Tab-separated table of C-alpha atoms in Angstrom:
chain	number	residue	atom	x	y	z
A	1013	MET	CA	133.551	-17.333	-11.652
A	1014	LYS	CA	134.702	-13.822	-10.760
A	1015	ILE	CA	135.462	-14.891	-7.186
A	1016	ARG	CA	137.390	-17.912	-8.496
A	1017	TRP	CA	139.456	-15.684	-10.808
A	1018	GLN	CA	140.200	-13.275	-7.945
A	1019	LEU	CA	141.361	-16.175	-5.766
A	1020	LEU	CA	143.557	-17.438	-8.593
A	1021	GLN	CA	145.119	-14.008	-9.040
A	1022	SER	CA	145.729	-13.738	-5.299
A	1023	GLU	CA	147.425	-17.155	-5.231
A	1024	LEU	CA	149.626	-16.310	-8.197
A	1025	VAL	CA	150.687	-13.016	-6.618
A	1026	THR	CA	151.560	-14.908	-3.427
A	1027	HIS	CA	153.643	-17.375	-5.434
A	1028	LEU	CA	155.429	-14.589	-7.294
A	1029	ARG	CA	156.269	-12.782	-4.071
A	1030	LEU	CA	157.518	-15.923	-2.338
A	1031	LEU	CA	159.724	-17.039	-5.211
A	1032	GLY	CA	160.943	-13.467	-5.652
A	1033	LEU	CA	161.861	-13.064	-1.979
A	1034	ILE	CA	163.755	-16.355	-1.896
A	1035	THR	CA	165.584	-15.443	-5.100
A	1036	LEU	CA	166.440	-12.018	-3.708
A	1037	LEU	CA	167.835	-13.647	-0.560
A	1038	LEU	CA	169.994	-16.054	-2.574
A	1039	TRP	CA	171.399	-13.320	-4.815
A	1040	ALA	CA	171.922	-10.897	-1.936
A	1041	LEU	CA	173.855	-13.540	0.013
A	1042	GLU	CA	176.048	-14.314	-2.976
A	1043	ALA	CA	176.656	-10.627	-3.688
A	1044	VAL	CA	177.658	-9.955	-0.083
A	1045	ASP	CA	179.833	-13.070	-0.067
A	1046	GLN	CA	181.638	-12.150	-3.281
A	1047	VAL	CA	182.085	-8.443	-2.550
A	1048	PHE	CA	182.852	-8.439	1.166
A	1049	TRP	CA	183.879	-11.956	2.176
A	1050	HIS	CA	185.464	-13.287	-1.029
A	1051	GLY	CA	183.658	-16.624	-0.880
A	1052	GLN	CA	184.157	-17.197	2.839
A	1053	LEU	CA	180.446	-17.926	3.367
A	1054	ASP	CA	181.139	-21.290	1.767
A	1055	TYR	CA	182.453	-22.160	5.231
A	1056	PHE	CA	178.796	-22.779	6.099
A	1057	GLY	CA	178.518	-25.655	3.622
A	1058	ILE	CA	178.224	-29.345	4.449
A	1059	TYR	CA	181.423	-31.082	5.542
A	1060	PRO	CA	180.799	-34.856	5.501
A	1061	ARG	CA	180.773	-36.561	8.893
A	1062	THR	CA	181.680	-33.496	10.929
A	1063	TRP	CA	179.569	-31.734	13.549
A	1064	LEU	CA	180.087	-28.470	11.694
A	1065	GLY	CA	178.779	-30.001	8.480
A	1066	LEU	CA	175.748	-31.429	10.258
A	1067	ARG	CA	174.919	-28.010	11.658
A	1068	ASN	CA	175.135	-26.466	8.197
A	1069	ILE	CA	172.669	-28.779	6.426
A	1070	LEU	CA	169.935	-26.141	6.260
A	1071	LEU	CA	172.366	-23.326	5.414
A	1072	ALA	CA	174.198	-24.997	2.518
A	1073	PRO	CA	171.326	-24.681	-0.019
A	1074	LEU	CA	171.449	-20.898	0.387
A	1075	LEU	CA	175.097	-20.668	-0.697
A	1076	HIS	CA	176.683	-20.894	-4.154
A	1077	ARG	CA	180.140	-20.891	-5.669
A	1078	GLY	CA	179.776	-17.714	-7.690
A	1079	PHE	CA	177.071	-16.093	-9.764
A	1080	THR	CA	177.322	-18.623	-12.603
A	1081	HIS	CA	176.455	-21.426	-10.198
A	1082	LEU	CA	173.613	-19.391	-8.729
A	1083	PHE	CA	172.182	-18.409	-12.104
A	1084	ALA	CA	172.181	-22.058	-13.201
A	1085	ASN	CA	169.967	-22.841	-10.194
A	1086	THR	CA	167.721	-19.777	-10.334
A	1087	VAL	CA	165.752	-20.569	-13.500
A	1088	PRO	CA	164.828	-24.161	-12.548
A	1089	PHE	CA	164.004	-22.917	-9.050
A	1090	TRP	CA	161.391	-20.569	-10.508
A	1091	VAL	CA	159.906	-23.205	-12.815
A	1092	LEU	CA	159.971	-26.294	-10.601
A	1093	GLY	CA	159.351	-24.250	-7.459
A	1094	TRP	CA	156.231	-22.742	-9.000
A	1095	PHE	CA	154.976	-26.173	-10.057
A	1096	VAL	CA	155.320	-27.289	-6.425
A	1097	LEU	CA	153.644	-24.094	-5.229
A	1098	LEU	CA	150.575	-24.950	-7.283
A	1099	ARG	CA	149.887	-27.527	-4.598
A	1100	GLY	CA	149.909	-24.818	-1.932
A	1101	VAL	CA	152.423	-22.791	0.053
A	1102	TRP	CA	152.508	-25.210	2.979
A	1103	GLU	CA	153.376	-28.123	0.672
A	1104	PHE	CA	156.083	-26.013	-0.961
A	1105	TRP	CA	157.750	-25.383	2.389
A	1106	LEU	CA	157.352	-29.006	3.469
A	1107	VAL	CA	158.846	-30.355	0.245
A	1108	THR	CA	161.671	-27.796	0.373
A	1109	LEU	CA	162.551	-28.601	3.990
A	1110	LEU	CA	162.324	-32.364	3.581
A	1111	THR	CA	164.421	-32.448	0.426
A	1112	ALA	CA	167.032	-30.123	1.927
A	1113	VAL	CA	167.343	-32.356	4.989
A	1114	VAL	CA	167.417	-35.663	3.097
A	1115	SER	CA	169.850	-34.307	0.502
A	1116	GLY	CA	172.056	-32.795	3.186
A	1117	LEU	CA	172.084	-35.924	5.339
A	1118	GLY	CA	172.941	-38.062	2.315
A	1119	VAL	CA	175.910	-35.849	1.524
A	1120	TRP	CA	176.934	-35.695	5.183
A	1121	LEU	CA	176.860	-39.489	5.563
A	1122	PHE	CA	178.364	-40.585	2.257
A	1123	GLY	CA	180.309	-37.617	0.881
A	1124	MET	CA	184.055	-37.684	0.425
A	1125	PRO	CA	186.027	-36.435	3.436
A	1126	ALA	CA	187.647	-33.010	3.311
A	1127	THR	CA	185.056	-31.700	0.835
A	1128	VAL	CA	182.437	-28.969	1.176
A	1129	HIS	CA	179.005	-29.097	-0.448
A	1130	ILE	CA	176.858	-26.034	-1.169
A	1131	GLY	CA	174.068	-25.004	-3.513
A	1132	LEU	CA	170.344	-25.295	-4.119
A	1133	SER	CA	170.563	-28.133	-6.642
A	1134	GLY	CA	169.738	-30.842	-4.095
A	1135	VAL	CA	166.445	-29.080	-3.410
A	1136	LEU	CA	165.803	-28.682	-7.152
A	1137	PHE	CA	166.253	-32.418	-7.658
A	1138	GLY	CA	163.857	-32.832	-4.754
A	1139	TYR	CA	161.264	-30.719	-6.545
A	1140	LEU	CA	161.704	-32.808	-9.686
A	1141	GLY	CA	161.402	-36.079	-7.786
A	1142	PHE	CA	158.357	-34.792	-5.945
A	1143	LEU	CA	156.562	-33.714	-9.107
A	1144	LEU	CA	157.320	-36.907	-11.023
A	1145	LEU	CA	156.392	-39.275	-8.229
A	1146	ARG	CA	153.392	-37.254	-7.069
A	1147	GLY	CA	151.946	-37.869	-10.504
A	1148	TYR	CA	152.691	-41.577	-10.160
A	1149	PHE	CA	151.331	-41.959	-6.624
A	1150	GLU	CA	148.304	-39.688	-6.904
A	1151	ARG	CA	147.176	-40.483	-10.466
A	1152	SER	CA	145.051	-37.321	-10.655
A	1153	THR	CA	144.924	-35.271	-13.856
A	1154	PRO	CA	146.604	-32.146	-12.391
A	1155	ALA	CA	149.386	-34.224	-10.780
A	1156	ILE	CA	150.025	-36.114	-14.020
A	1157	VAL	CA	150.059	-32.872	-16.052
A	1158	LEU	CA	152.632	-31.344	-13.693
A	1159	ALA	CA	154.702	-34.544	-13.788
A	1160	LEU	CA	154.713	-34.501	-17.588
A	1161	LEU	CA	155.647	-30.820	-17.729
A	1162	ALA	CA	158.438	-31.266	-15.187
A	1163	GLY	CA	159.737	-34.311	-17.030
A	1164	LEU	CA	159.580	-32.573	-20.404
A	1165	LEU	CA	161.381	-29.450	-19.197
A	1166	TYR	CA	163.884	-30.911	-16.736
A	1167	GLY	CA	163.892	-34.678	-17.150
A	1168	SER	CA	167.479	-34.537	-18.427
A	1169	MET	CA	168.516	-33.402	-14.942
A	1170	ILE	CA	168.299	-37.064	-13.908
A	1171	TRP	CA	171.800	-37.595	-15.292
A	1172	GLY	CA	172.991	-35.368	-12.453
A	1173	ILE	CA	172.536	-38.217	-9.963
A	1174	LEU	CA	175.522	-39.990	-11.533
A	1175	PRO	CA	179.164	-39.117	-10.764
A	1176	LEU	CA	179.852	-37.874	-14.281
A	1177	GLN	CA	181.134	-34.349	-13.595
A	1178	PRO	CA	184.006	-33.307	-11.352
A	1179	ASN	CA	183.277	-30.890	-8.507
A	1180	VAL	CA	179.526	-31.557	-8.726
A	1181	SER	CA	177.737	-32.946	-5.674
A	1182	TRP	CA	175.990	-35.865	-7.361
A	1183	LEU	CA	175.186	-37.306	-3.934
A	1184	GLY	CA	173.257	-34.135	-3.115
A	1185	HIS	CA	171.313	-34.571	-6.356
A	1186	LEU	CA	170.639	-38.257	-5.720
A	1187	PHE	CA	169.427	-37.823	-2.167
A	1188	GLY	CA	167.487	-34.703	-3.123
A	1189	LEU	CA	165.600	-36.835	-5.650
A	1190	VAL	CA	165.013	-39.444	-2.929
A	1191	GLY	CA	163.756	-36.728	-0.567
A	1192	GLY	CA	161.352	-35.455	-3.210
A	1193	GLY	CA	160.040	-38.966	-3.769
A	1194	LEU	CA	159.574	-39.400	-0.024
A	1195	ALA	CA	157.676	-36.110	0.158
A	1196	ALA	CA	155.451	-37.224	-2.733
A	1197	TYR	CA	154.650	-40.505	-0.993
A	1198	LEU	CA	153.916	-38.915	2.377
A	1199	LEU	CA	151.789	-36.095	0.983
A	1200	THR	CA	149.866	-38.419	-1.301
A	1201	ARG	CA	149.084	-40.718	1.593
A	1202	PHE	CA	148.448	-38.152	4.314
A	1203	GLY	CA	148.036	-34.792	2.543
A	1204	ARG	CA	145.356	-32.992	0.583
A	1205	ARG	CA	144.736	-32.677	-3.159
A	1206	ASP	CA	144.508	-28.957	-3.625
A	1207	TYR	CA	145.478	-27.293	-6.915
A	1208	ILE	CA	144.770	-23.668	-7.651
A	1209	PHE	CA	143.949	-24.607	-11.247
A	1210	SER	CA	141.584	-27.459	-10.378
A	1211	ALA	CA	138.366	-27.540	-12.400
A	1212	ASN	CA	136.282	-28.248	-9.297
């Protein structure tokens, strides 16, 4: 029991450090952009159906249009990101990468011309989709508990996949959700079932 508790503490410290480092990177980038470049880092966002936009797919989630935009993404990143991390660090990175790519490609293929898309929200929708559908596909108690918690806390985010708000990349949200669902399917079929809070 003592060894199990020590392992749990070690995992939680790892999660805290990882989420903290990513958050620090996001805020540092936005601070540098606002203070020194006056928003010019947005140039590295996704421009639909351009080679430049295709190159920027993995950079766009790191950029935000001001601190208000970034703050709105930071809290759900900590909550949903930690829920994903409970499956393990490697799954966290896999889900993050897959949702960023699927979200970015969806925006790149179907976004309006002469627009630029930035922000972490596509990845956050990917986390939500992953957690909800992992519970559905896996049907284990821990997966269902995480799905219920994610749905209870952030289920209302689903409205973000509809074009209801101006200047919001609903396509990024929609394809992020699709990417999260794809990650859930692939990891349920081919992955492991490791939770740090498992009773086994």
